[in-house]
């Protein structure tokens, strides 16, 4: 539901399967200000819709994280971006909402 309108319905697992990618690569930084530089670098080879900045971190949506993870690590290292954490996580309902609306749930509630 978004602004009183139903944007998708179904069981949680069905929503994740239908609207979220197979995996999410979560990138956290020692300095949250690195997020902007990292997003620029990732934007050189990823679709903008697959890069989401959240609270000083980045989530990258991918159907092939095993191939993309080393590429992200190498490219951000070469760009001088210091990464605190780089890991593959399962998509959440927040990721479904982000894909459907382009906004975080907190932005809507807030």
PDB file of C-alpha atoms in Angstrom:
ATOM      1  CA  UNK A   1       0.000   0.000   0.000  1.00  0.00           C
ATOM      2  CA  UNK A   2       1.311   3.441  -0.943  1.00  0.00           C
ATOM      3  CA  UNK A   3      -0.563   6.643  -0.119  1.00  0.00           C
ATOM      4  CA  UNK A   4      -3.757   4.672   0.391  1.00  0.00           C
ATOM      5  CA  UNK A   5      -3.455   2.764  -2.887  1.00  0.00           C
ATOM      6  CA  UNK A   6      -2.794  -0.951  -3.177  1.00  0.00           C
ATOM      7  CA  UNK A   7       0.339  -1.352  -5.293  1.00  0.00           C
ATOM      8  CA  UNK A   8       0.765  -5.105  -4.826  1.00  0.00           C
ATOM      9  CA  UNK A   9      -0.829  -7.861  -2.838  1.00  0.00           C
ATOM     10  CA  UNK A  10      -0.067 -11.444  -1.963  1.00  0.00           C
ATOM     11  CA  UNK A  11       1.905 -13.554   0.458  1.00  0.00           C
ATOM     12  CA  UNK A  12       5.203 -12.101   1.664  1.00  0.00           C
ATOM     13  CA  UNK A  13       7.304 -14.732  -0.121  1.00  0.00           C
ATOM     14  CA  UNK A  14       5.329 -14.213  -3.349  1.00  0.00           C
ATOM     15  CA  UNK A  15       5.859 -10.439  -3.180  1.00  0.00           C
ATOM     16  CA  UNK A  16       9.589 -10.937  -2.652  1.00  0.00           C
ATOM     17  CA  UNK A  17       9.820 -13.444  -5.500  1.00  0.00           C
ATOM     18  CA  UNK A  18       7.811 -11.284  -7.929  1.00  0.00           C
ATOM     19  CA  UNK A  19       9.061  -7.786  -7.113  1.00  0.00           C
ATOM     20  CA  UNK A  20      12.447  -8.087  -5.439  1.00  0.00           C
ATOM     21  CA  UNK A  21      15.651  -9.312  -7.059  1.00  0.00           C
ATOM     22  CA  UNK A  22      17.130 -12.682  -6.198  1.00  0.00           C
ATOM     23  CA  UNK A  23      19.706 -11.013  -3.965  1.00  0.00           C
ATOM     24  CA  UNK A  24      20.756  -7.713  -2.517  1.00  0.00           C
ATOM     25  CA  UNK A  25      24.361  -6.648  -2.067  1.00  0.00           C
ATOM     26  CA  UNK A  26      24.651  -4.504   1.033  1.00  0.00           C
ATOM     27  CA  UNK A  27      27.563  -2.047   1.171  1.00  0.00           C
ATOM     28  CA  UNK A  28      28.402  -0.169   4.365  1.00  0.00           C
ATOM     29  CA  UNK A  29      31.136   2.406   4.734  1.00  0.00           C
ATOM     30  CA  UNK A  30      33.448   3.487   7.541  1.00  0.00           C
ATOM     31  CA  UNK A  31      32.520   7.050   6.628  1.00  0.00           C
ATOM     32  CA  UNK A  32      28.881   7.483   5.470  1.00  0.00           C
ATOM     33  CA  UNK A  33      30.034  10.353   3.231  1.00  0.00           C
ATOM     34  CA  UNK A  34      31.728   7.728   1.013  1.00  0.00           C
ATOM     35  CA  UNK A  35      28.246   6.690  -0.121  1.00  0.00           C
ATOM     36  CA  UNK A  36      28.051   9.460  -2.728  1.00  0.00           C
ATOM     37  CA  UNK A  37      31.389   8.604  -4.315  1.00  0.00           C
ATOM     38  CA  UNK A  38      30.550   4.894  -4.279  1.00  0.00           C
ATOM     39  CA  UNK A  39      27.191   5.517  -5.920  1.00  0.00           C
ATOM     40  CA  UNK A  40      28.876   7.497  -8.700  1.00  0.00           C
ATOM     41  CA  UNK A  41      31.365   4.684  -9.282  1.00  0.00           C
ATOM     42  CA  UNK A  42      28.669   1.990  -9.283  1.00  0.00           C
ATOM     43  CA  UNK A  43      26.602   4.081 -11.684  1.00  0.00           C
ATOM     44  CA  UNK A  44      29.335   3.663 -14.312  1.00  0.00           C
ATOM     45  CA  UNK A  45      28.339   0.032 -14.888  1.00  0.00           C
ATOM     46  CA  UNK A  46      25.045  -0.591 -13.064  1.00  0.00           C
ATOM     47  CA  UNK A  47      21.521   0.584 -13.806  1.00  0.00           C
ATOM     48  CA  UNK A  48      20.518   3.495 -11.530  1.00  0.00           C
ATOM     49  CA  UNK A  49      17.334   1.629 -10.511  1.00  0.00           C
ATOM     50  CA  UNK A  50      19.532  -1.153  -9.073  1.00  0.00           C
ATOM     51  CA  UNK A  51      21.469   1.186  -6.747  1.00  0.00           C
ATOM     52  CA  UNK A  52      19.659   2.439  -3.646  1.00  0.00           C
ATOM     53  CA  UNK A  53      21.276   4.705  -1.072  1.00  0.00           C
ATOM     54  CA  UNK A  54      19.939   4.272   2.468  1.00  0.00           C
ATOM     55  CA  UNK A  55      21.247   5.975   5.617  1.00  0.00           C
ATOM     56  CA  UNK A  56      24.872   6.197   4.519  1.00  0.00           C
ATOM     57  CA  UNK A  57      24.901   2.709   2.994  1.00  0.00           C
ATOM     58  CA  UNK A  58      24.037   1.299  -0.432  1.00  0.00           C
ATOM     59  CA  UNK A  59      21.935  -1.655  -1.529  1.00  0.00           C
ATOM     60  CA  UNK A  60      22.586  -3.068  -5.001  1.00  0.00           C
ATOM     61  CA  UNK A  61      19.921  -5.303  -6.521  1.00  0.00           C
ATOM     62  CA  UNK A  62      21.333  -8.207  -8.487  1.00  0.00           C
ATOM     63  CA  UNK A  63      20.265 -11.452 -10.082  1.00  0.00           C
ATOM     64  CA  UNK A  64      23.917 -12.577 -10.137  1.00  0.00           C
ATOM     65  CA  UNK A  65      25.620 -11.446  -6.910  1.00  0.00           C
ATOM     66  CA  UNK A  66      28.432 -14.017  -7.169  1.00  0.00           C
ATOM     67  CA  UNK A  67      29.720 -12.292 -10.298  1.00  0.00           C
ATOM     68  CA  UNK A  68      28.957  -8.745  -9.214  1.00  0.00           C
ATOM     69  CA  UNK A  69      30.356  -8.816  -5.662  1.00  0.00           C
ATOM     70  CA  UNK A  70      34.051  -9.105  -6.639  1.00  0.00           C
ATOM     71  CA  UNK A  71      33.562  -6.481  -9.359  1.00  0.00           C
ATOM     72  CA  UNK A  72      32.063  -4.035  -6.850  1.00  0.00           C
ATOM     73  CA  UNK A  73      34.837  -4.711  -4.347  1.00  0.00           C
ATOM     74  CA  UNK A  74      37.608  -4.182  -6.904  1.00  0.00           C
ATOM     75  CA  UNK A  75      36.102  -1.074  -8.502  1.00  0.00           C
ATOM     76  CA  UNK A  76      35.375   0.657  -5.194  1.00  0.00           C
ATOM     77  CA  UNK A  77      38.883  -0.212  -3.968  1.00  0.00           C
ATOM     78  CA  UNK A  78      40.395   1.289  -7.138  1.00  0.00           C
ATOM     79  CA  UNK A  79      38.247   4.406  -6.630  1.00  0.00           C
ATOM     80  CA  UNK A  80      39.626   4.763  -3.093  1.00  0.00           C
ATOM     81  CA  UNK A  81      36.296   4.102  -1.380  1.00  0.00           C
ATOM     82  CA  UNK A  82      36.789   2.479   2.035  1.00  0.00           C
ATOM     83  CA  UNK A  83      34.241  -0.273   2.638  1.00  0.00           C
ATOM     84  CA  UNK A  84      33.362  -1.443   6.148  1.00  0.00           C
ATOM     85  CA  UNK A  85      31.101  -4.281   5.004  1.00  0.00           C
ATOM     86  CA  UNK A  86      30.204  -5.870   1.669  1.00  0.00           C
ATOM     87  CA  UNK A  87      27.797  -8.810   1.790  1.00  0.00           C
ATOM     88  CA  UNK A  88      24.940 -10.537   0.026  1.00  0.00           C
ATOM     89  CA  UNK A  89      21.627 -10.467   1.881  1.00  0.00           C
ATOM     90  CA  UNK A  90      18.141 -11.722   1.111  1.00  0.00           C
ATOM     91  CA  UNK A  91      15.629  -9.124  -0.076  1.00  0.00           C
ATOM     92  CA  UNK A  92      13.209  -7.701   2.490  1.00  0.00           C
ATOM     93  CA  UNK A  93       9.738  -6.219   2.203  1.00  0.00           C
ATOM     94  CA  UNK A  94      11.502  -2.845   2.309  1.00  0.00           C
ATOM     95  CA  UNK A  95      13.293  -3.841  -0.910  1.00  0.00           C
ATOM     96  CA  UNK A  96       9.949  -4.774  -2.501  1.00  0.00           C
ATOM     97  CA  UNK A  97       8.522  -1.381  -1.524  1.00  0.00           C
ATOM     98  CA  UNK A  98      11.617   0.416  -2.850  1.00  0.00           C
ATOM     99  CA  UNK A  99      11.364  -1.385  -6.198  1.00  0.00           C
ATOM    100  CA  UNK A 100       7.652  -0.620  -6.551  1.00  0.00           C
ATOM    101  CA  UNK A 101       7.650   3.008  -5.374  1.00  0.00           C
ATOM    102  CA  UNK A 102      11.235   4.275  -5.493  1.00  0.00           C
ATOM    103  CA  UNK A 103      10.882   5.381  -1.853  1.00  0.00           C
ATOM    104  CA  UNK A 104      11.598   3.877   1.541  1.00  0.00           C
ATOM    105  CA  UNK A 105       8.719   2.978   3.837  1.00  0.00           C
ATOM    106  CA  UNK A 106      10.056   5.471   6.410  1.00  0.00           C
ATOM    107  CA  UNK A 107       9.777   8.306   3.854  1.00  0.00           C
ATOM    108  CA  UNK A 108       6.089   7.533   3.435  1.00  0.00           C
ATOM    109  CA  UNK A 109       5.368   7.101   7.152  1.00  0.00           C
ATOM    110  CA  UNK A 110       7.570  10.004   8.238  1.00  0.00           C
TER     111      UNK A 110
END
